[in-house]
């Protein structure tokens, strides 16, 4: 038996699933993230999105919540964001 605890399982659908997307602080980065997320989560509430610049202002993090419907949705969303070349990290 392992002493490492197992990661908690997510039950789907999962409302208010938090996502943080970090990329270069460009004028249209927020819009790009919103458009990409809405492809996978059309019910995204954009009024709940928060932005934070890095200390140096080089990066911008976009925090949002979606209703996650399954692992496949989350995988495709992550792939689309990362494939853009504009995203550094998705948490």
Coordinates of C-alpha atoms in Angstrom, one line a residue:
X1 CA 0.0 0.0 0.0
X2 CA 1.2 3.5 -0.8
X3 CA 1.3 6.3 1.7
X4 CA 0.5 8.8 -1.1
X5 CA -3.1 10.0 -0.9
X6 CA -5.1 9.5 -4.1
X7 CA -6.2 12.7 -5.8
X8 CA -9.9 13.5 -5.2
X9 CA -12.2 12.6 -8.1
X10 CA -14.3 15.3 -9.7
X11 CA -18.0 14.6 -10.0
X12 CA -19.4 15.8 -13.3
X13 CA -21.1 18.1 -14.0
X14 CA -19.0 20.3 -11.8
X15 CA -20.3 23.8 -11.4
X16 CA -17.8 26.6 -10.7
X17 CA -14.8 24.6 -11.9
X18 CA -11.9 27.1 -11.5
X19 CA -9.5 27.7 -14.4
X20 CA -6.5 30.0 -14.5
X21 CA -4.9 30.8 -17.8
X22 CA -1.5 32.6 -17.9
X23 CA 0.0 34.2 -21.0
X24 CA 1.8 37.2 -22.3
X25 CA 0.1 40.5 -21.3
X26 CA -1.2 41.5 -24.7
X27 CA -4.2 43.7 -25.4
X28 CA -6.4 40.9 -26.8
X29 CA -5.3 38.1 -24.5
X30 CA -8.4 38.3 -22.3
X31 CA -10.7 38.2 -25.4
X32 CA -8.7 35.3 -26.8
X33 CA -9.1 33.3 -23.6
X34 CA -12.9 34.1 -23.4
X35 CA -13.5 33.1 -27.0
X36 CA -11.6 29.8 -26.7
X37 CA -13.3 28.9 -23.4
X38 CA -16.8 29.7 -24.8
X39 CA -16.2 27.1 -27.5
X40 CA -16.1 24.4 -24.8
X41 CA -18.2 26.1 -22.2
X42 CA -20.8 28.3 -23.9
X43 CA -22.4 29.2 -20.6
X44 CA -19.3 31.0 -19.3
X45 CA -20.3 34.0 -17.1
X46 CA -17.8 36.7 -18.2
X47 CA -18.9 39.0 -15.4
X48 CA -17.1 36.6 -13.0
X49 CA -13.7 36.7 -14.8
X50 CA -10.8 38.3 -12.9
X51 CA -7.5 39.5 -14.3
X52 CA -4.1 39.9 -12.6
X53 CA -0.8 41.1 -14.0
X54 CA 2.5 39.6 -13.0
X55 CA 4.8 41.8 -10.8
X56 CA 6.7 42.9 -13.9
X57 CA 3.6 43.3 -16.1
X58 CA 4.9 40.8 -18.6
X59 CA 2.2 38.2 -18.0
X60 CA -1.5 38.3 -17.4
X61 CA -3.6 35.6 -15.6
X62 CA -7.2 35.2 -16.5
X63 CA -9.2 33.4 -13.8
X64 CA -12.7 32.1 -14.6
X65 CA -15.1 29.3 -13.7
X66 CA -17.0 27.0 -15.9
X67 CA -19.5 24.2 -15.6
X68 CA -17.2 21.2 -16.3
X69 CA -19.2 18.5 -18.0
X70 CA -16.4 15.8 -18.2
X71 CA -12.8 15.0 -18.5
X72 CA -12.9 15.1 -22.3
X73 CA -14.2 18.7 -22.3
X74 CA -11.4 19.8 -19.9
X75 CA -8.8 18.0 -22.0
X76 CA -9.9 19.6 -25.3
X77 CA -10.1 23.0 -23.6
X78 CA -6.5 22.7 -22.3
X79 CA -5.3 21.4 -25.7
X80 CA -6.9 24.4 -27.6
X81 CA -5.5 26.9 -25.2
X82 CA -2.0 25.5 -25.3
X83 CA -2.0 25.0 -29.1
X84 CA -2.4 28.7 -29.6
X85 CA 1.2 29.4 -28.6
X86 CA -0.1 32.3 -26.6
X87 CA -0.7 30.5 -23.3
X88 CA 2.1 29.7 -20.9
X89 CA 0.2 27.7 -18.3
X90 CA -3.4 26.5 -17.6
X91 CA -4.2 25.6 -14.1

